[in-house]
Short mmCIF file of N, CA and C in Angstrom, two decimals:
data_model
loop_
_atom_site.label_atom_id
_atom_site.label_comp_id
_atom_site.label_asym_id
_atom_site.label_seq_id
_atom_site.Cartn_x
_atom_site.Cartn_y
_atom_site.Cartn_z
N MET A 1 89.57 97.60 69.06
CA MET A 1 89.05 96.66 69.77
C MET A 1 87.76 97.04 69.53
N TRP A 2 86.58 96.19 70.41
CA TRP A 2 85.35 96.34 70.28
C TRP A 2 84.57 97.06 71.57
N GLY A 3 83.28 97.49 71.14
CA GLY A 3 82.60 98.15 71.99
C GLY A 3 82.73 99.69 71.85
N THR A 4 82.16 100.55 72.82
CA THR A 4 82.28 101.96 72.35
C THR A 4 83.21 102.64 73.30
N GLY A 5 84.02 101.95 74.21
CA GLY A 5 85.05 102.69 74.96
C GLY A 5 84.54 103.50 75.97
N LYS A 6 83.15 103.46 76.25
CA LYS A 6 82.41 104.25 77.18
C LYS A 6 82.60 103.56 78.72
N GLY A 7 82.57 102.43 78.50
CA GLY A 7 82.26 101.50 79.92
C GLY A 7 83.66 101.51 80.76
N PRO A 8 83.36 100.86 81.89
CA PRO A 8 84.51 100.74 82.80
C PRO A 8 85.60 99.76 82.10
N THR A 9 87.03 99.97 82.47
CA THR A 9 87.98 99.14 82.08
C THR A 9 87.82 97.92 83.12
N PRO A 10 88.68 96.88 82.97
CA PRO A 10 88.99 95.93 84.03
C PRO A 10 89.48 96.47 85.18
N THR A 11 90.64 97.35 84.94
CA THR A 11 90.97 97.78 86.00
C THR A 11 90.10 98.79 86.97
N ASP A 12 89.31 99.57 86.23
CA ASP A 12 88.13 99.98 86.89
C ASP A 12 87.14 99.47 87.83
N CYS A 13 87.00 98.17 87.38
CA CYS A 13 86.18 97.42 88.03
C CYS A 13 86.82 96.98 89.22
N PHE A 14 88.10 96.23 89.12
CA PHE A 14 89.07 95.72 90.18
C PHE A 14 89.19 96.75 91.11
N ILE A 15 89.26 98.13 90.95
CA ILE A 15 89.50 99.17 91.96
C ILE A 15 88.24 99.27 92.46
N ALA A 16 87.06 99.47 91.71
CA ALA A 16 85.56 99.47 92.39
C ALA A 16 85.59 98.40 93.63
N ARG A 17 85.93 97.14 93.09
CA ARG A 17 85.65 95.99 94.03
C ARG A 17 86.44 96.18 95.63
N VAL A 18 87.63 96.96 95.34
CA VAL A 18 88.41 97.18 96.48
C VAL A 18 87.42 98.34 97.43
N GLY A 19 86.98 99.07 96.85
CA GLY A 19 86.25 99.84 97.68
C GLY A 19 84.95 99.51 97.97
N PHE A 20 84.10 98.50 97.34
CA PHE A 20 83.05 97.54 97.70
C PHE A 20 83.51 96.84 99.05
N CYS A 21 84.59 96.12 99.01
CA CYS A 21 84.78 95.29 100.06
C CYS A 21 85.22 96.06 101.36
N GLU A 22 85.77 97.04 101.19
CA GLU A 22 86.08 97.78 102.30
C GLU A 22 84.62 98.40 102.88
N ASN A 23 83.84 98.92 102.21
CA ASN A 23 82.53 99.37 102.85
C ASN A 23 81.52 98.23 103.45
N VAL A 24 82.00 96.95 102.61
CA VAL A 24 80.85 96.02 103.40
C VAL A 24 81.51 95.50 104.80
N ILE A 25 82.82 95.51 104.83
CA ILE A 25 83.54 95.10 105.92
C ILE A 25 83.34 96.33 106.99
N PHE A 26 83.38 97.08 106.57
CA PHE A 26 83.33 98.32 107.49
C PHE A 26 82.01 98.42 108.23
N GLU A 27 81.06 98.42 107.37
CA GLU A 27 79.70 98.24 107.94
C GLU A 27 79.53 97.23 108.78
N ARG A 28 80.04 96.15 108.49
CA ARG A 28 79.70 95.15 109.65
C ARG A 28 80.31 95.30 110.66
N ASN A 29 81.62 95.48 110.70
CA ASN A 29 82.32 95.98 112.10
C ASN A 29 81.80 97.18 112.77
N ALA A 30 81.25 98.31 111.94
CA ALA A 30 80.45 99.35 112.60
C ALA A 30 79.07 98.86 113.23
N SER A 31 78.37 97.96 112.73
CA SER A 31 77.26 97.29 113.39
C SER A 31 77.90 96.59 114.64
N ILE A 32 78.74 95.87 114.55
CA ILE A 32 79.34 95.05 115.98
C ILE A 32 79.87 95.90 116.87
N ALA A 33 80.31 96.86 116.53
CA ALA A 33 80.85 98.08 117.68
C ALA A 33 79.16 99.15 118.14
N ASN A 34 78.37 99.08 117.36
CA ASN A 34 77.25 100.00 117.63
C ASN A 34 77.63 101.36 117.27
N LEU A 35 78.13 101.69 116.01
CA LEU A 35 78.83 102.77 115.45
C LEU A 35 77.85 103.26 114.74
N SER A 36 77.19 104.31 114.95
CA SER A 36 76.27 104.91 114.18
C SER A 36 76.76 105.72 112.64
N ILE A 37 76.26 105.22 111.87
CA ILE A 37 76.73 106.05 110.18
C ILE A 37 75.67 106.73 109.80
N ASP A 38 75.80 108.20 109.66
CA ASP A 38 74.96 108.82 108.77
C ASP A 38 75.26 108.64 107.42
N SER A 39 76.68 108.65 107.13
CA SER A 39 77.03 108.94 105.71
C SER A 39 78.28 108.14 105.80
N LEU A 40 78.53 106.92 104.61
CA LEU A 40 79.96 106.71 104.52
C LEU A 40 80.27 106.29 102.81
N GLU A 41 81.50 106.97 102.44
CA GLU A 41 81.66 106.95 101.05
C GLU A 41 83.36 106.50 101.18
N THR A 42 83.50 105.60 100.33
CA THR A 42 84.86 105.30 99.90
C THR A 42 85.47 105.64 98.71
N THR A 43 86.47 106.00 98.47
CA THR A 43 87.05 106.36 97.04
C THR A 43 88.03 105.73 96.94
N VAL A 44 88.36 104.81 95.83
CA VAL A 44 89.80 104.03 95.55
C VAL A 44 90.49 104.52 94.47
N THR A 45 91.91 104.80 94.54
CA THR A 45 92.33 105.32 93.21
C THR A 45 93.68 104.16 93.35
N GLY A 46 94.07 104.00 91.95
CA GLY A 46 95.35 103.03 92.09
C GLY A 46 96.51 103.53 90.86
N THR A 47 97.60 103.68 91.03
CA THR A 47 98.68 103.93 90.03
C THR A 47 99.36 102.86 89.65
N TRP A 48 99.52 102.87 88.27
CA TRP A 48 100.34 101.78 87.70
C TRP A 48 100.66 102.29 86.25
N ASP A 49 101.85 101.69 85.99
CA ASP A 49 102.45 102.24 84.65
C ASP A 49 101.82 101.75 83.32
N ARG A 50 101.17 102.65 82.81
CA ARG A 50 100.39 102.04 81.41
C ARG A 50 101.25 101.56 80.19
N ARG A 51 102.68 102.06 80.50
CA ARG A 51 103.68 101.54 79.46
C ARG A 51 103.54 100.23 79.12
N VAL A 52 103.05 99.44 80.17
CA VAL A 52 103.24 97.96 80.24
C VAL A 52 101.86 97.39 79.03
N LEU A 53 101.06 98.22 78.97
CA LEU A 53 100.03 97.74 77.60
C LEU A 53 100.90 97.85 76.64
N PHE A 54 102.14 98.37 76.08
CA PHE A 54 102.78 98.24 75.05
C PHE A 54 104.02 97.49 75.21
N ASP A 55 104.46 96.92 76.36
CA ASP A 55 105.54 96.19 76.55
C ASP A 55 106.59 97.28 76.21
N ILE A 56 106.49 98.36 77.16
CA ILE A 56 107.75 99.57 76.79
C ILE A 56 108.40 99.51 78.17
N ASP A 57 109.73 99.26 78.18
CA ASP A 57 110.68 99.47 79.22
C ASP A 57 110.53 98.21 79.98
N GLY A 58 109.70 97.41 79.73
CA GLY A 58 109.85 96.14 80.57
C GLY A 58 109.47 96.45 82.06
N VAL A 59 108.25 97.43 82.19
CA VAL A 59 107.59 97.71 83.24
C VAL A 59 106.67 96.69 84.04
N ALA A 60 106.86 96.35 84.95
CA ALA A 60 105.70 95.63 85.55
C ALA A 60 104.18 95.72 85.53
N PRO A 61 103.41 94.98 85.40
CA PRO A 61 101.93 95.14 85.20
C PRO A 61 101.14 95.44 86.41
N SER A 62 101.90 95.06 87.40
CA SER A 62 100.95 95.71 88.57
C SER A 62 100.67 97.17 89.38
N PHE A 63 99.86 97.32 90.04
CA PHE A 63 99.68 98.58 90.67
C PHE A 63 100.67 98.71 91.42
N LYS A 64 101.21 100.26 91.53
CA LYS A 64 102.19 100.35 92.53
C LYS A 64 101.59 100.95 93.84
N THR A 65 100.66 101.64 93.82
CA THR A 65 99.88 101.87 94.93
C THR A 65 98.73 101.85 94.71
N ILE A 66 97.95 101.68 95.89
CA ILE A 66 96.03 101.89 95.95
C ILE A 66 95.98 102.69 97.07
N THR A 67 95.08 103.42 96.96
CA THR A 67 94.56 104.37 97.88
C THR A 67 93.24 104.32 98.22
N VAL A 68 92.95 104.16 99.30
CA VAL A 68 91.55 103.81 99.66
C VAL A 68 91.17 105.03 101.06
N GLU A 69 90.21 105.88 100.36
CA GLU A 69 90.01 107.01 101.33
C GLU A 69 88.36 106.89 101.63
N THR A 70 88.29 106.91 103.21
CA THR A 70 86.97 106.56 103.55
C THR A 70 86.47 107.71 104.24
N ARG A 71 85.29 108.31 103.94
CA ARG A 71 84.79 109.23 104.44
C ARG A 71 83.58 109.13 105.22
N ILE A 72 83.41 109.40 106.36
CA ILE A 72 82.35 109.01 107.21
C ILE A 72 81.91 110.32 107.96
N THR A 73 80.53 110.25 108.40
CA THR A 73 79.86 111.09 109.03
C THR A 73 79.04 110.50 110.24
N THR A 74 79.32 110.88 111.62
CA THR A 74 78.67 110.10 112.72
C THR A 74 78.62 111.10 113.75
N LYS A 75 77.94 110.73 114.60
CA LYS A 75 77.72 111.49 115.90
C LYS A 75 78.68 110.85 116.98
N ASP A 76 79.09 109.72 116.80
CA ASP A 76 79.91 108.75 117.74
C ASP A 76 81.31 109.45 117.60
N SER A 77 82.32 109.13 118.60
CA SER A 77 83.46 109.55 118.87
C SER A 77 84.60 109.10 117.54
N VAL A 78 85.32 109.83 117.28
CA VAL A 78 86.40 109.83 116.47
C VAL A 78 87.16 108.50 116.82
N GLN A 79 87.55 108.28 118.14
CA GLN A 79 88.28 106.94 118.52
C GLN A 79 87.45 105.83 117.90
N LYS A 80 86.21 105.78 118.19
CA LYS A 80 85.40 104.53 117.95
C LYS A 80 85.34 104.29 116.11
N VAL A 81 85.61 105.55 115.62
CA VAL A 81 85.52 105.34 114.18
C VAL A 81 86.98 104.85 113.82
N VAL A 82 87.97 105.23 114.57
CA VAL A 82 89.49 104.46 113.98
C VAL A 82 89.49 103.41 114.58
N GLU A 83 88.91 103.00 115.42
CA GLU A 83 88.81 101.50 115.86
C GLU A 83 88.13 100.67 114.91
N VAL A 84 87.34 101.03 114.33
CA VAL A 84 86.33 100.19 113.44
C VAL A 84 86.91 100.25 112.01
N ALA A 85 87.75 101.39 111.49
CA ALA A 85 88.62 101.54 110.43
C ALA A 85 89.96 100.32 110.61
N ASN A 86 90.40 100.20 111.65
CA ASN A 86 91.61 99.37 112.02
C ASN A 86 91.12 97.88 111.85
N GLN A 87 90.24 97.86 112.37
CA GLN A 87 89.60 96.11 112.52
C GLN A 87 89.27 96.05 111.08
N THR A 88 88.68 96.78 110.32
CA THR A 88 88.32 96.92 108.77
C THR A 88 89.38 96.18 108.07
N HIS A 89 90.43 96.78 108.22
CA HIS A 89 91.86 96.70 107.55
C HIS A 89 92.21 95.41 107.91
N ARG A 90 92.15 95.01 109.34
CA ARG A 90 92.64 93.39 109.92
C ARG A 90 91.87 92.56 109.29
N ARG A 91 90.48 92.79 109.01
CA ARG A 91 89.34 91.50 108.72
C ARG A 91 89.44 91.59 107.49
N CYS A 92 89.47 92.36 106.35
CA CYS A 92 89.03 92.57 105.04
C CYS A 92 90.31 91.69 104.21
N PRO A 93 89.60 90.35 103.66
CA PRO A 93 90.47 89.59 102.52
C PRO A 93 90.84 90.27 101.45
N VAL A 94 90.31 91.36 100.91
CA VAL A 94 90.85 92.01 99.89
C VAL A 94 91.98 92.74 100.52
N HIS A 95 91.90 93.39 101.63
CA HIS A 95 93.01 94.29 102.07
C HIS A 95 94.22 93.32 102.36
N ALA A 96 94.04 92.03 103.06
CA ALA A 96 95.13 91.28 103.39
C ALA A 96 95.80 90.45 102.25
N THR A 97 94.88 90.44 101.11
CA THR A 97 95.61 90.02 99.82
C THR A 97 96.59 91.20 99.01
N LEU A 98 95.58 92.30 98.84
CA LEU A 98 96.56 93.17 98.11
C LEU A 98 97.59 93.90 99.16
N SER A 99 97.53 94.06 100.37
CA SER A 99 98.68 94.65 100.83
C SER A 99 100.12 93.54 101.12
N ARG A 100 99.93 92.51 100.77
CA ARG A 100 101.10 91.70 100.24
C ARG A 100 101.82 91.78 98.88
N ALA A 101 100.88 92.58 98.24
CA ALA A 101 101.22 92.79 96.60
C ALA A 101 101.59 94.34 96.30
N THR A 102 101.15 94.96 96.97
CA THR A 102 101.33 96.27 96.76
C THR A 102 101.22 97.24 98.03
N VAL A 103 101.57 98.88 97.70
CA VAL A 103 101.68 99.37 98.96
C VAL A 103 99.92 100.02 98.98
N MET A 104 99.43 99.69 100.18
CA MET A 104 98.37 100.45 100.43
C MET A 104 98.38 101.52 101.12
N ILE A 105 97.29 102.58 100.72
CA ILE A 105 97.47 103.84 101.57
C ILE A 105 96.03 104.16 101.73
N PHE A 106 96.03 104.27 103.27
CA PHE A 106 94.61 104.52 103.82
C PHE A 106 94.41 106.10 104.17
N ARG A 107 93.45 106.72 104.01
CA ARG A 107 92.85 107.78 104.54
C ARG A 107 91.59 107.98 105.11
N LEU A 108 91.35 108.47 106.39
CA LEU A 108 90.27 108.10 107.03
C LEU A 108 89.99 109.79 107.29
N ILE A 109 88.72 110.05 106.71
CA ILE A 109 88.10 111.45 107.09
C ILE A 109 86.68 111.31 107.80
N VAL A 110 86.73 111.66 109.28
CA VAL A 110 85.73 111.86 110.04
C VAL A 110 85.08 113.10 109.82
N ASN A 111 83.89 113.40 109.73
CA ASN A 111 82.98 114.59 110.09
C ASN A 111 84.08 115.49 109.39
N GLY A 112 84.52 115.48 108.15
CA GLY A 112 85.21 116.51 107.46
C GLY A 112 86.74 116.61 107.82
N GLN A 113 87.52 116.02 108.96
CA GLN A 113 88.50 116.16 109.33
C GLN A 113 89.53 114.81 109.14
N ILE A 114 90.72 114.66 108.71
CA ILE A 114 91.51 113.63 108.45
C ILE A 114 92.05 113.23 109.93
N PHE A 115 92.11 111.79 109.78
CA PHE A 115 92.88 111.22 111.03
C PHE A 115 93.20 110.33 110.45
N PRO A 116 94.67 110.00 111.35
CA PRO A 116 95.79 109.04 110.81
C PRO A 116 95.04 107.44 111.42
N LEU A 117 95.71 106.63 110.51
CA LEU A 117 95.34 105.08 110.95
C LEU A 117 96.63 104.47 111.29
#
């Protein structure tokens, strides 16, 4: 094909947009809840079967899972962060769409500790 092969792939861009939407909606909900954020970082990964690129074994071209890991540092309570994270997943249009099509896995890490959602 064309290009240098050094840029992001369409799937890289897609996954990055999932994280972007997560952060935008999280920030909005944090503002509404008066949650102070010292740092916010979201990492998104996805699994899909690359055999589909070569039409091997008739595998489906969709993502099998998408994992969203949100790390936040704050002086506010963990409960407040968990509430904002849950609101984010209820209000995010990207999450609502993707959760109907694939398995969405969420990890919330507050001040270095993992908390269930």
